[in-house]
Structures are given as C-alpha cells and as structure tokens.
CSV table of C-alpha atoms in Angstrom, one decimal:
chain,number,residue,atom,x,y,z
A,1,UNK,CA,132.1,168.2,114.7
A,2,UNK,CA,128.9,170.1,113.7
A,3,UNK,CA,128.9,173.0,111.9
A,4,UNK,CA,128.4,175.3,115.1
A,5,UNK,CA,131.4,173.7,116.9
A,6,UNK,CA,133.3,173.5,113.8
A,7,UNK,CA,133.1,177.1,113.3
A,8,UNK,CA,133.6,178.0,117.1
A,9,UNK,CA,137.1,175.9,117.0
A,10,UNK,CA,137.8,178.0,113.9
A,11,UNK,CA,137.4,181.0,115.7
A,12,UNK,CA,139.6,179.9,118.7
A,13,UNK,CA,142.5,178.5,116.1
A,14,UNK,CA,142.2,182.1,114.4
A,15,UNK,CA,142.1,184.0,117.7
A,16,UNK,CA,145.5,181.7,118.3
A,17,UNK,CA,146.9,182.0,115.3
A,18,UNK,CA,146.9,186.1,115.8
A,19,UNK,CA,148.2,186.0,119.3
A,20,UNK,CA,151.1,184.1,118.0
A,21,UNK,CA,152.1,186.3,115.4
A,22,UNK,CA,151.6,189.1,117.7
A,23,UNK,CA,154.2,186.8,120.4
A,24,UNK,CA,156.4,187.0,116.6
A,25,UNK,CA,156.2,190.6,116.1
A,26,UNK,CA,157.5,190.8,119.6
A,27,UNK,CA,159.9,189.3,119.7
A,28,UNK,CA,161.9,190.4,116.1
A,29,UNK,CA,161.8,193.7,117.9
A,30,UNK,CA,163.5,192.5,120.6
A,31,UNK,CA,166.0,191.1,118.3
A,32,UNK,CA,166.3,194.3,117.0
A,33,UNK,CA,166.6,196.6,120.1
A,34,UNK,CA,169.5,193.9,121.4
A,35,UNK,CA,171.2,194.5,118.3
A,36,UNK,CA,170.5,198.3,118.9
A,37,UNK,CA,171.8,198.2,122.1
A,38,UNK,CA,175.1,196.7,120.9
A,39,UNK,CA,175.8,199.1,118.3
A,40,UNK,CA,175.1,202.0,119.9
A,41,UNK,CA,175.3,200.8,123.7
A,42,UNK,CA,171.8,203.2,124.9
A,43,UNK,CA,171.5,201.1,128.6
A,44,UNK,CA,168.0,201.8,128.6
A,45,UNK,CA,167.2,200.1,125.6
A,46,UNK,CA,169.5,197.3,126.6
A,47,UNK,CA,167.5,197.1,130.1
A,48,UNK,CA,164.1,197.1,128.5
A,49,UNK,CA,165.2,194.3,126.0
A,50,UNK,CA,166.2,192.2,129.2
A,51,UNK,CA,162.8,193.1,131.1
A,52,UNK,CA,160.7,192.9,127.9
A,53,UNK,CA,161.8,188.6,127.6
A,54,UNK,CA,159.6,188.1,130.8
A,55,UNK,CA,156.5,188.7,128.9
A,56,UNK,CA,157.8,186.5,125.9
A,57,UNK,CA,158.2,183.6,128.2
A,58,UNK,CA,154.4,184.4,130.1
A,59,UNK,CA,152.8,184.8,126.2
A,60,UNK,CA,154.4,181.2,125.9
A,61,UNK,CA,152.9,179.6,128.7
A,62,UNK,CA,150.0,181.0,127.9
A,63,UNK,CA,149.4,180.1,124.6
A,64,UNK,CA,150.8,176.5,125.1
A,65,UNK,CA,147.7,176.3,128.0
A,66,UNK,CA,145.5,177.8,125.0
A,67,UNK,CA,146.5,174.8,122.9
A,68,UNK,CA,145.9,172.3,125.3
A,69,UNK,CA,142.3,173.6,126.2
A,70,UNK,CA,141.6,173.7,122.3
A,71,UNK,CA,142.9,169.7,122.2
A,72,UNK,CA,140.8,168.6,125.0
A,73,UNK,CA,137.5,170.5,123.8
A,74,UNK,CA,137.4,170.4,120.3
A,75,UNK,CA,139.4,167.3,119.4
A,76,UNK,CA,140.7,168.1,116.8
A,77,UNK,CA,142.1,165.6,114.4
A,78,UNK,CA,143.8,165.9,111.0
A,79,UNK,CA,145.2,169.1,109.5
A,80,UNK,CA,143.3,171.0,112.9
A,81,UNK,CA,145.2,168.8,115.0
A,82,UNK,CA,148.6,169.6,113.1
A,83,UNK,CA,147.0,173.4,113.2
A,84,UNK,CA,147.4,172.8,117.2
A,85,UNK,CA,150.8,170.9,117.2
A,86,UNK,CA,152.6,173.5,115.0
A,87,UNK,CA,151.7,176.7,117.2
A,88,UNK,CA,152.7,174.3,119.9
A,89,UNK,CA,156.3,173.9,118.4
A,90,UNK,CA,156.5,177.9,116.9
A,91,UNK,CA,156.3,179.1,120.3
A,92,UNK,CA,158.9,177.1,121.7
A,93,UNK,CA,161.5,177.9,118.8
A,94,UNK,CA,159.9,182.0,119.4
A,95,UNK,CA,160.9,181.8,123.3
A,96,UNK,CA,164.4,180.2,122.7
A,97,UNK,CA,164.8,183.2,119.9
A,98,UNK,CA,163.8,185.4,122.6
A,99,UNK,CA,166.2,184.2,125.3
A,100,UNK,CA,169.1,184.4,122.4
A,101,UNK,CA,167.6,188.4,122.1
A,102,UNK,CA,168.6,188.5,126.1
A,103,UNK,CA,171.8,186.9,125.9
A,104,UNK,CA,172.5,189.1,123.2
A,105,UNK,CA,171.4,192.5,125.1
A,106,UNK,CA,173.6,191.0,128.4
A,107,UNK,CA,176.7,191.1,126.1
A,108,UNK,CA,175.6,194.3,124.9
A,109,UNK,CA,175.6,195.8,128.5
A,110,UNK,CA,178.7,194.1,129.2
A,111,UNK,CA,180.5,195.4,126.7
A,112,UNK,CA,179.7,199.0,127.1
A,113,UNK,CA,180.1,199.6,130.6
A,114,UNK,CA,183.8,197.4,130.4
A,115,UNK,CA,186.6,199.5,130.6
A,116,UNK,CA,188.7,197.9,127.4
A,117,UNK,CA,189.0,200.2,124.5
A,118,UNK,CA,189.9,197.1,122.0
A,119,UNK,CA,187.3,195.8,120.7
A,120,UNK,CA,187.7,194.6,117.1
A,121,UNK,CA,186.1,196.1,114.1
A,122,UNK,CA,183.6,193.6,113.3
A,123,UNK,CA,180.1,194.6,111.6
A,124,UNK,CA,177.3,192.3,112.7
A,125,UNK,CA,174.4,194.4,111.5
A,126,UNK,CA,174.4,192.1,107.9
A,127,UNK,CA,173.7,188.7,109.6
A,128,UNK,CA,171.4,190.0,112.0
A,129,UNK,CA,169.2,192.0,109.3
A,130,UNK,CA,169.0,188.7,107.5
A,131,UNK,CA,168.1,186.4,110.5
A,132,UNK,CA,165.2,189.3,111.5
A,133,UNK,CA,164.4,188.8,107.4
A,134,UNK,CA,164.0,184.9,107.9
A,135,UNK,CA,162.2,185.2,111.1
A,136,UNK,CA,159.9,187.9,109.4
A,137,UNK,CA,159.0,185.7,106.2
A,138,UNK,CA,158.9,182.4,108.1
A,139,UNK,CA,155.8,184.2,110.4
A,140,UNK,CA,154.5,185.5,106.9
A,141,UNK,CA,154.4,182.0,105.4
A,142,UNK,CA,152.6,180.5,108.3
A,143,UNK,CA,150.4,183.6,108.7
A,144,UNK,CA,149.4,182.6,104.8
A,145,UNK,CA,150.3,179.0,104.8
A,146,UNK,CA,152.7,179.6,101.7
A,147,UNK,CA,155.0,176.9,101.0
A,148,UNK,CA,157.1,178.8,99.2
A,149,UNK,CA,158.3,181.4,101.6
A,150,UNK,CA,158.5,179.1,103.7
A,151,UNK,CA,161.1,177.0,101.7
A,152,UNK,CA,163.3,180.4,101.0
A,153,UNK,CA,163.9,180.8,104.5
A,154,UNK,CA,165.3,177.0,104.3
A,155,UNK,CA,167.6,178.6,101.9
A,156,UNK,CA,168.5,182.1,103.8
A,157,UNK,CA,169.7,179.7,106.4
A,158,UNK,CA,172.3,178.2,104.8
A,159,UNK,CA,173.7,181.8,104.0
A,160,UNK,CA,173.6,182.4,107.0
A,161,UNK,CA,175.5,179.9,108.5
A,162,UNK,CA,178.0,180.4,105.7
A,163,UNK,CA,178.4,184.1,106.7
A,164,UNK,CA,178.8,183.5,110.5
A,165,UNK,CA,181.6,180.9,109.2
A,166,UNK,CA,183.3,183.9,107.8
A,167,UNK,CA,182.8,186.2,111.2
A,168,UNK,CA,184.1,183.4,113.3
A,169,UNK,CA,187.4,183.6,111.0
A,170,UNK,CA,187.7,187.2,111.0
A,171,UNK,CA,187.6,187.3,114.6
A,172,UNK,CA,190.0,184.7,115.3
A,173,UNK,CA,192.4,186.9,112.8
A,174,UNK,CA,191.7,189.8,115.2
A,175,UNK,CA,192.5,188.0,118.2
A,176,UNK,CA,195.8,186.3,116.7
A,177,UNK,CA,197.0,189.8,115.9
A,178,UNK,CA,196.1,191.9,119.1
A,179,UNK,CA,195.1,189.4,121.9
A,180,UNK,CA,194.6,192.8,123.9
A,181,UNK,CA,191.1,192.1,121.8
A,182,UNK,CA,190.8,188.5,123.0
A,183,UNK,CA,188.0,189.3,125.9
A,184,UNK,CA,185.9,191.0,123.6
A,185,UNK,CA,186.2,189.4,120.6
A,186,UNK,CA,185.4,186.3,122.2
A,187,UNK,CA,181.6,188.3,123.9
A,188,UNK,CA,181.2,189.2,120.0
A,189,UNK,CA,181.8,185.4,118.7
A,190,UNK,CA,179.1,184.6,121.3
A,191,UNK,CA,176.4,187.3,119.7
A,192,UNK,CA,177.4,186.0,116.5
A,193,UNK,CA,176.5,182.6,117.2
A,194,UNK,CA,173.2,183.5,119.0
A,195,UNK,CA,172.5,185.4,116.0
A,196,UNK,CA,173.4,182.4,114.0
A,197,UNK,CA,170.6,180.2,116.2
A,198,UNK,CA,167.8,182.5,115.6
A,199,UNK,CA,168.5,181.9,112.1
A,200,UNK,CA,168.0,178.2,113.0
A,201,UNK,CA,164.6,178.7,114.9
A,202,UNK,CA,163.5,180.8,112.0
A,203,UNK,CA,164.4,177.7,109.5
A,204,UNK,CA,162.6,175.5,112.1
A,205,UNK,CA,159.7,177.6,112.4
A,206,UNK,CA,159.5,177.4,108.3
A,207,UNK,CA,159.4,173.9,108.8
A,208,UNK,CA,156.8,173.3,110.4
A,209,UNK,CA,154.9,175.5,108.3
A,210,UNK,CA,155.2,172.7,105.3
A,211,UNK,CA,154.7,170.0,107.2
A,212,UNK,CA,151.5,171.9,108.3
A,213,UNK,CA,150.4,172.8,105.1
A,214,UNK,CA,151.7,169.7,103.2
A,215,UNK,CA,151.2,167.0,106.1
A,216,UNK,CA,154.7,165.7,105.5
A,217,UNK,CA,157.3,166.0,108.4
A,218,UNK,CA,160.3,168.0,106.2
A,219,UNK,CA,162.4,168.5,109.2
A,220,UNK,CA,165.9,166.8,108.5
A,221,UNK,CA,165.3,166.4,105.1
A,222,UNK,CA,167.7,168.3,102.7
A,223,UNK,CA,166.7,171.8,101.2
A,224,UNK,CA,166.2,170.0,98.2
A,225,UNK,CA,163.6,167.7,99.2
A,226,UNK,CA,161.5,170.6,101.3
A,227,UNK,CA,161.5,172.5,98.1
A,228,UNK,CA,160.2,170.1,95.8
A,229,UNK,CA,158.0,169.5,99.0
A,230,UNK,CA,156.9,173.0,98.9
A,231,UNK,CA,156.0,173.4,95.1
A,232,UNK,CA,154.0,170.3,95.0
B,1,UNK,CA,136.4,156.6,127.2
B,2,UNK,CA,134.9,153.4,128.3
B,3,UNK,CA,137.6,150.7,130.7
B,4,UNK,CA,138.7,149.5,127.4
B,5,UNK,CA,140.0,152.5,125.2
B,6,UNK,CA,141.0,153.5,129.1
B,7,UNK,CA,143.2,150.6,128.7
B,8,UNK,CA,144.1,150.7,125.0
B,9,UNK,CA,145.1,154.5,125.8
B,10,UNK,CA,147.5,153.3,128.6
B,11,UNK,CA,149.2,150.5,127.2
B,12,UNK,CA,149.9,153.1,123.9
B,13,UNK,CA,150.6,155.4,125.7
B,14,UNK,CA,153.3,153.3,127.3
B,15,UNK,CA,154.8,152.0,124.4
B,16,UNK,CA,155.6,155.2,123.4
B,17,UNK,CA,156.9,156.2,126.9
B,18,UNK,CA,159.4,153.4,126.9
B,19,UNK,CA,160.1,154.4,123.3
B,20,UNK,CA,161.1,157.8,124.9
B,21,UNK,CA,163.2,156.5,127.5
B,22,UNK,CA,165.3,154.6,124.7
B,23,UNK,CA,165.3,157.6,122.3
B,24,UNK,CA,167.0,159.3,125.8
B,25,UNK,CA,169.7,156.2,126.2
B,26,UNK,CA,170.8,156.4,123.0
B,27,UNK,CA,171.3,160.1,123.0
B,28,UNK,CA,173.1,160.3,126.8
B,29,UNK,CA,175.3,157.2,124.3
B,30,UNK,CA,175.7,159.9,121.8
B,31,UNK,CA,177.4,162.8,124.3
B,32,UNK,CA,179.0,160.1,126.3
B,33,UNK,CA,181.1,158.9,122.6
B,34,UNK,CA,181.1,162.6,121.7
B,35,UNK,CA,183.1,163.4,125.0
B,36,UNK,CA,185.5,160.3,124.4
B,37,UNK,CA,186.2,160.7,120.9
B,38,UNK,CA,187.1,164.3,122.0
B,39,UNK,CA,189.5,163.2,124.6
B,40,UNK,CA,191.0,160.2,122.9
B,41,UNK,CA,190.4,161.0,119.0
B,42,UNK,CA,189.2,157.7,117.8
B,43,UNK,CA,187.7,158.5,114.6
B,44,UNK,CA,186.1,156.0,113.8
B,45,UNK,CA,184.0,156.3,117.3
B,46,UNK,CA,183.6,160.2,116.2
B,47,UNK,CA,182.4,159.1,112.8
B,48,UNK,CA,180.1,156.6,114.1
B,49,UNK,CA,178.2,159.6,116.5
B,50,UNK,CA,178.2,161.6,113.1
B,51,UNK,CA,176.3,159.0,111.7
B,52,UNK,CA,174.2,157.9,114.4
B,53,UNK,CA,172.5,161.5,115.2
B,54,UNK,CA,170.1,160.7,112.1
B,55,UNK,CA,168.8,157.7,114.3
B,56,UNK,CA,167.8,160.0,116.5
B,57,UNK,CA,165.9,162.6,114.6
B,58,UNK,CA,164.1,159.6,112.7
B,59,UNK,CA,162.9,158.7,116.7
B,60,UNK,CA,161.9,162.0,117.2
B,61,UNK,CA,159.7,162.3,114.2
B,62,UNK,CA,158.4,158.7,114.8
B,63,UNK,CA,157.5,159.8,118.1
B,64,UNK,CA,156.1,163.1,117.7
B,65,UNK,CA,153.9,161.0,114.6
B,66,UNK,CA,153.0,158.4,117.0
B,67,UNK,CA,152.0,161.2,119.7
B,68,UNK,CA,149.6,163.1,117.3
B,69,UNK,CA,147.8,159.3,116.4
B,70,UNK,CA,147.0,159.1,119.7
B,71,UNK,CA,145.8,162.6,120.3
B,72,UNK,CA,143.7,162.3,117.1
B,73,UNK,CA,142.6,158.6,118.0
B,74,UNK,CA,141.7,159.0,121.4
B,75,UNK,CA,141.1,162.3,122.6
B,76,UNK,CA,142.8,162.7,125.4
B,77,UNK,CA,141.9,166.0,127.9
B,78,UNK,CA,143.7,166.7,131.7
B,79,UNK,CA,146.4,164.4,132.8
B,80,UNK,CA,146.6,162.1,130.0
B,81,UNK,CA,146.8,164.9,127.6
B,82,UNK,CA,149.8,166.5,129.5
B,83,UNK,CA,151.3,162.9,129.2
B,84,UNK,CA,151.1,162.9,125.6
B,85,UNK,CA,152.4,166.9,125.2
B,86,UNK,CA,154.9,166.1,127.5
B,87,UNK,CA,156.3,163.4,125.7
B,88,UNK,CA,156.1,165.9,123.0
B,89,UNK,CA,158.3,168.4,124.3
B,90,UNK,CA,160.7,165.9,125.6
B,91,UNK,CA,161.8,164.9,122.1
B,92,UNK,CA,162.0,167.9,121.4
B,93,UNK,CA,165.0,168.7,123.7
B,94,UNK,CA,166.5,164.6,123.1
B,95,UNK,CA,166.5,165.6,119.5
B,96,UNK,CA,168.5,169.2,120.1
B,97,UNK,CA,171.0,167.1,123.0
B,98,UNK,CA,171.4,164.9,120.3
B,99,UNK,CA,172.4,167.8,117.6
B,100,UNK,CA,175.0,169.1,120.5
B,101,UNK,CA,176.6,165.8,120.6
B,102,UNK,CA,176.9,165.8,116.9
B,103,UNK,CA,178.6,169.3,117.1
B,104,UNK,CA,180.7,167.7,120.0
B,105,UNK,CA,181.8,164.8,117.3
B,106,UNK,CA,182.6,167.5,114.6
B,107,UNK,CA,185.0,169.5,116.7
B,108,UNK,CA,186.6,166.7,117.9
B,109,UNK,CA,187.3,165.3,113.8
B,110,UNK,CA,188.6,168.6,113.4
B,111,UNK,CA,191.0,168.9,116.9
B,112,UNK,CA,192.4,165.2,116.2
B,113,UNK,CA,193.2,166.0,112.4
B,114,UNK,CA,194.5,169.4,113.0
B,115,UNK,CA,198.4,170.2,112.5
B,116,UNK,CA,198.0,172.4,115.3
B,117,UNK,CA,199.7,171.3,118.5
B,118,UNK,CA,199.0,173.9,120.6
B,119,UNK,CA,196.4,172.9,122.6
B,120,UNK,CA,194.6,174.6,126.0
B,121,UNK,CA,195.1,171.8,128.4
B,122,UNK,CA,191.6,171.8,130.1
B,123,UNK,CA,189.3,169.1,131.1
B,124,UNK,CA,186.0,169.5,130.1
B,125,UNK,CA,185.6,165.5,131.4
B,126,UNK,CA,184.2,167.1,134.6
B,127,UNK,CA,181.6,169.3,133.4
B,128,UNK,CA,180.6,166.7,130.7
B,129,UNK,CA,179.7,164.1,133.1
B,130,UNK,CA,177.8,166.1,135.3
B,131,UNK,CA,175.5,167.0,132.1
B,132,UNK,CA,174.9,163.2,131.8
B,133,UNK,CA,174.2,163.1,135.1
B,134,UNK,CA,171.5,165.5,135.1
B,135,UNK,CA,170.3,163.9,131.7
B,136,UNK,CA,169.8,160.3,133.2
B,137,UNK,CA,167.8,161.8,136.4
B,138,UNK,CA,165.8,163.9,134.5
B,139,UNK,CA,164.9,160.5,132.3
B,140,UNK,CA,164.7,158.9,135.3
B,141,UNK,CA,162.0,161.5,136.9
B,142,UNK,CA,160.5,161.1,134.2
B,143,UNK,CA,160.0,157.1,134.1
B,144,UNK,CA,158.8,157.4,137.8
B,145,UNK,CA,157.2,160.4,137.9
B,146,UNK,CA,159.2,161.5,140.3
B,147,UNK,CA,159.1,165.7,140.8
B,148,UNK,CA,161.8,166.0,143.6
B,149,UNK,CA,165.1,164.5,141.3
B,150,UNK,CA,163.5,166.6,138.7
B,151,UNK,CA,163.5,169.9,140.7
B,152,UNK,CA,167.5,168.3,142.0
B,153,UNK,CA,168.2,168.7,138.1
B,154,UNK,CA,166.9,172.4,138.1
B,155,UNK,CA,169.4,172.9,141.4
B,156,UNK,CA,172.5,171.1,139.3
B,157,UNK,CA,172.1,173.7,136.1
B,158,UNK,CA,172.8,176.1,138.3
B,159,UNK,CA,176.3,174.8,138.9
B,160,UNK,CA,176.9,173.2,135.5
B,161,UNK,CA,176.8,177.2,134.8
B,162,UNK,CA,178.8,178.3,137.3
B,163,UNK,CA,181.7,176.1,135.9
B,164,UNK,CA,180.8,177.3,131.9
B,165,UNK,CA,182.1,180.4,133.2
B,166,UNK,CA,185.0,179.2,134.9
B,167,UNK,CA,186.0,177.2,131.7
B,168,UNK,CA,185.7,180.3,129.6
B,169,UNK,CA,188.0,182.2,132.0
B,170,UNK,CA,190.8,179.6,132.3
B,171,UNK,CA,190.6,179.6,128.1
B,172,UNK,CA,190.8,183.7,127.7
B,173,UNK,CA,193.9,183.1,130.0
B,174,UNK,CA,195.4,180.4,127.9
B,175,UNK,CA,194.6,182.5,125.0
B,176,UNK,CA,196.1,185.7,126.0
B,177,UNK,CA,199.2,183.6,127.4
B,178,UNK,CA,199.7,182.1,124.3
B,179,UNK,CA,198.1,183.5,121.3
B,180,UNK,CA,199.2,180.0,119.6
B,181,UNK,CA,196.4,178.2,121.3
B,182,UNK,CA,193.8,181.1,119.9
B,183,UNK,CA,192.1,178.1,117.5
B,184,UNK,CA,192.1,175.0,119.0
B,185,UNK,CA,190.6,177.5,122.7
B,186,UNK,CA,187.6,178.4,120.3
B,187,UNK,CA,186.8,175.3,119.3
B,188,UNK,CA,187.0,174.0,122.9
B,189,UNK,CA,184.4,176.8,123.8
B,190,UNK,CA,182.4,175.9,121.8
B,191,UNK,CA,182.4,172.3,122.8
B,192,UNK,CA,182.0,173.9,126.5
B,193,UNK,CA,178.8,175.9,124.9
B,194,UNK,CA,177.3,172.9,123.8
B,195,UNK,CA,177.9,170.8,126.8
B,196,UNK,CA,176.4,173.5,128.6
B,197,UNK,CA,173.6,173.7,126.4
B,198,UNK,CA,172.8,169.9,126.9
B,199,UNK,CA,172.2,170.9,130.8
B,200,UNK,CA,169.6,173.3,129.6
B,201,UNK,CA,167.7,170.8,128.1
B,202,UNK,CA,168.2,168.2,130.8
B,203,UNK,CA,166.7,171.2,132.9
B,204,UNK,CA,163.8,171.5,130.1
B,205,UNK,CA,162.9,168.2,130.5
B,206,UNK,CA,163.0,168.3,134.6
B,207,UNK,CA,160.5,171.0,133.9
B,208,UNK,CA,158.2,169.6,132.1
B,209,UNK,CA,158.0,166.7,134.4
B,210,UNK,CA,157.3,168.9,137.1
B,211,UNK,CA,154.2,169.8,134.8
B,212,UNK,CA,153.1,166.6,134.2
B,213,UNK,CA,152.7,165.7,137.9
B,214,UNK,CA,151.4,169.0,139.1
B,215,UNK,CA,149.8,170.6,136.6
B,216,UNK,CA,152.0,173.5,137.0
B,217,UNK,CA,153.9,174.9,134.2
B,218,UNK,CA,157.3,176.0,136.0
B,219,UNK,CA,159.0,177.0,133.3
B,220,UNK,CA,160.7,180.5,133.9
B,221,UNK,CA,160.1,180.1,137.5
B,222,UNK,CA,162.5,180.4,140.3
B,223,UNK,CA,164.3,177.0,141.6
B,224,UNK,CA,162.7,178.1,145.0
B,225,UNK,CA,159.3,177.7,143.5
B,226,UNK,CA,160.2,174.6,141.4
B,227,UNK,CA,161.0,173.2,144.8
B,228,UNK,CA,158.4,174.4,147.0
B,229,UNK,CA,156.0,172.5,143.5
B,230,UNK,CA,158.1,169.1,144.1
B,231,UNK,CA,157.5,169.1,147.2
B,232,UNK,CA,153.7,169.6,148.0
C-alpha cells in the first residue's frame, strides 16, 4: 500500500473500530435495562429492550458488510488483516449478548404479568453487574489494545461461572422446599444462565483482543498461558 | 488474479472446504456419543467426547489460520471472499456445537454416577436426532451449495423449538409431582437447552449458506424471506 491508501484504510478501520464500540455501548445498556426490567418489572422498558435488539442485529450486518468491503479494497494483510478478522468475530459474540439481553427482558415480562406470587428470593443484580463490568473492560482493552485488561476479564470469568454455580444451588434448594416456586425458579435459572453466557462472549471478545494485539490465537488456552501471553 | 492463482485459489480454497466438512462429521460424532452416553451411561464413551472436544477447537483455529493465509495471500473480493468468511463463520458455530456436546457428555458423567434414582423419564432421543438432522443438511447445503435444504433447516428450527418448550413443560410437571426428581429434571434441561442450542447453530450455518449463494445476508430475516431467497 502507498502512503495515501495506507492512511485512507486507516481511516476506514478507525471509523470501524468506533462504530463497533458504539454497537458495545449499545448493547451493555440493553443488558442493563433487561436486568431493570426484571427487578422492577416497568413493561415499557421491558418492550423497548425487545424492540431495541432489532437494531443490534441491523448494526451487525452492517458492519460485517463494512468488513468485507475493507478486505476486498484495501487487502489488508498482517496485523490489518487480524484488525478486520477480530471486529468480524466481536460483533458476532456482541449480537449473541444482545439476543441473551432479549431472552432476558422476555422472562422479565413473563414474570411480571404471571399471576404466581412465589417467586423465590434470589438476587441476581451481583452477577449481572460483573458480566456488564467484563463486557465494559473487554471493549476498553480492544478500544486501547491493552493486554492486560484484556487478560482480567479471562479471570472475572471464572468468578463468574463459580457464582452462577452457587445460584443454580440456591435455586434448586428453593424449589425442593416450596415446589409452589418451581415455574419461576426455573425462568430465573434461565436469566441466570444467560447472564452466565454474556460473561462468556465478554471472555471471548477479550480473546481476541490478544490474539490481535499479540498475533497468537489464546482461545482455548488456560488463563495461565493468556496471561503470560498478555504481559509479554 | 491471472488462470493460475485462479486455480491455486480454488484448489486451497477446497482443501479447506473439505477440511470443514470433516471438522462438521466429527462434531455431529461428538453430539451423536454425547446423546448415547446420556442414555446408556458408558463412561468411557462420555470420557472419550470429553476428551475429544479439544480436537475440535484445534480444527477450528487451524482453520480460521488457514482462512486468514489465504485472505492475506490472495486477495480475494465478491464471491470468493464470501467463500472464505463463510467458512469463517461456520467454524465458528462447529466449534460452539462442539462445546454443547461436551456439556451434553458432562451431565451425562454426572446423571450415571449420581446416587440419585429419581429420574424424569423423558426422551430427549427425539429431539436430539432431529438436531443432527438439521446439522448434516446444513453441511450438506453447504458442500453443494444448495440454498433450498438450507432454507428447509431454517423451517426445522422452528419445530426443534416448539418441542424445547414442550420438554420443559412435561419436566415442571415431573418436578412439581415429585419434588425428588427436582436435580436430576435440571440437569436434563439443561441438556434440552443445549440440544436446542445446537439447532440454532445448524440454523446459523443454513444462513450463511444462503449468503454465500445469494449474496444476501438473511440473518434476522423472516423464514418467508429466507424462502422466497432460496428460491429465486
């Protein structure tokens, strides 16, 4: 590439590279309004969350076509061309985290307009403030290409899981000593483990971001290994 | 490119599409085991599934490797580079079927050495096989290009749904029946979740298909649509 090109592809990635954190910001805030929604059960909020996943999925499309366009004109090879591939795989794992935000805001309705007074007492505000937290830093360490955010969230995943472990069991002692809580308990195990997977997407977004940075495919390699990865 | 890298192109780009169609065998293998070792609790076939799903993530990084040489190498633009990010994707999904079928082989370890004997008697056989079902024509729409079995995939999710649901209801009522069977119905709904989940990708896959051919991205499109795209 000459310079000119050169610095017309860098203005493409960059313009990119915003739209996909703005496609980010987007959708943590749906994560939060669903989680809203099922605290405090306002169905307007719950609606919009639903509605508002249309425009997550178009942002996708779109930004996957803007990817593409970028591959066939500038060619980009390299660390340009792993540039290209990651936004290609972030969006992905940001549309699945914004059909878990839907799924989450369809329990949410469901369980506020059902008639059943017993639902059980079970906080979920903790995991999900820590899955919006990974999702948050993993966009910060590919918005500054730092490694070492990037590895934390690796990390916060593993607490994670751990703590949905524990909300599974507390459920399951809820149901075993009212069943009259079964039905909901069981919607509630279901937000819990959607919660659960954005934590994944975050971790996978993280991911990439090394293997961006670093060149070094880290995925399914032990937190260990993506750490001394990351510090290099 | 000139009739040779033309030809170069194709015959890579071959390789790695036969490479795709085995990394899809081996993980309809790795449900298919999953689902028996469920059923008849041979551990060592669970264990071997266990051990097998880092096979498949190795593919799916040797592939996604061997897709970004030949972006980088020969510059692909229009159809050939839809070829190469649909291969891409594709992996993608293989790699998260494959992490469902894992799951599958986890429960099953813990249902077989469980002290428990209350079990829900339901048959997720049914469900199961039509998930491999749709898996093998989606592959097979794939290898021929072929947009109408992929838009019959789209059609089957629908119904591969429809029973989800009805497996979930027939637990709550074994649950509420017998509050005995609480633990081992969880873990079978989850098992459910994730067989359900491997239609979604097998649907994923149909879709990207349909892009490949047409040039359409029919993601997040009506099946109507997806139909109507086959079709033309």
């Amino acid at each position: 590439m000459n310079e000119h090109t050169s610095k017309k592809f860098d203005a493409e990635l960059e313009g990119i590279r915003t739209r996909v954190l703005q496609m980010g910001g987007m959708v943590e805030l749906q994560i939060v309004k669903a989680m809203e929604g099922l605290t405090g059960g306002d169905l307007l909020l719950i609606d919009q969350v639903i509605e508002n996943d249309n425009r997550v999925n178009l942002l996708e499309i779109e930004l996957d076509e803007a990817c593409n366009q970028v591959i066939a004109k500038r060619q980009p090879t390299a660390v340009d061309l792993r540039m290209v591939s990651t936004v290609q795989k972030t969006i992905t794992d940001l549309e699945r985290i914004g059909d878990e935000a839907k799924k989450i805001a369809k329990t949410a309705k469901q369980l506020h307009t059902a008639t059943s007074n017993f639902a059980p007492q079970i906080r979920l505000s903790h995991i999900a403030d820590a899955v919006v937290d990974m999702l948050r830093t993993a966009l910060d360490a590919y918005a500054r290409l730092d490694t070492i955010s990037a590895a934390q969230v690796v990390r916060h995943d593993k607490e994670v899981d751990a703590e949905f472990k524990g909300i599974m069991r507390q459920l399951i002692t809820y149901m075993i000593e009212d069943p009259r809580t079964i039905s909901q308990a069981i919607e509630l195990m279901f937000v819990a483990k959607s919660v659960e997977r954005i934590g994944d997407h975050a971790k996978n977004i993280a991911e990439y971001v090394v293997y961006m940075v670093k060149g070094r495919d880290v995925r399914h390699t032990s937190l260990e290994e993506i750490e001394r990865e990351a510090t290099r």
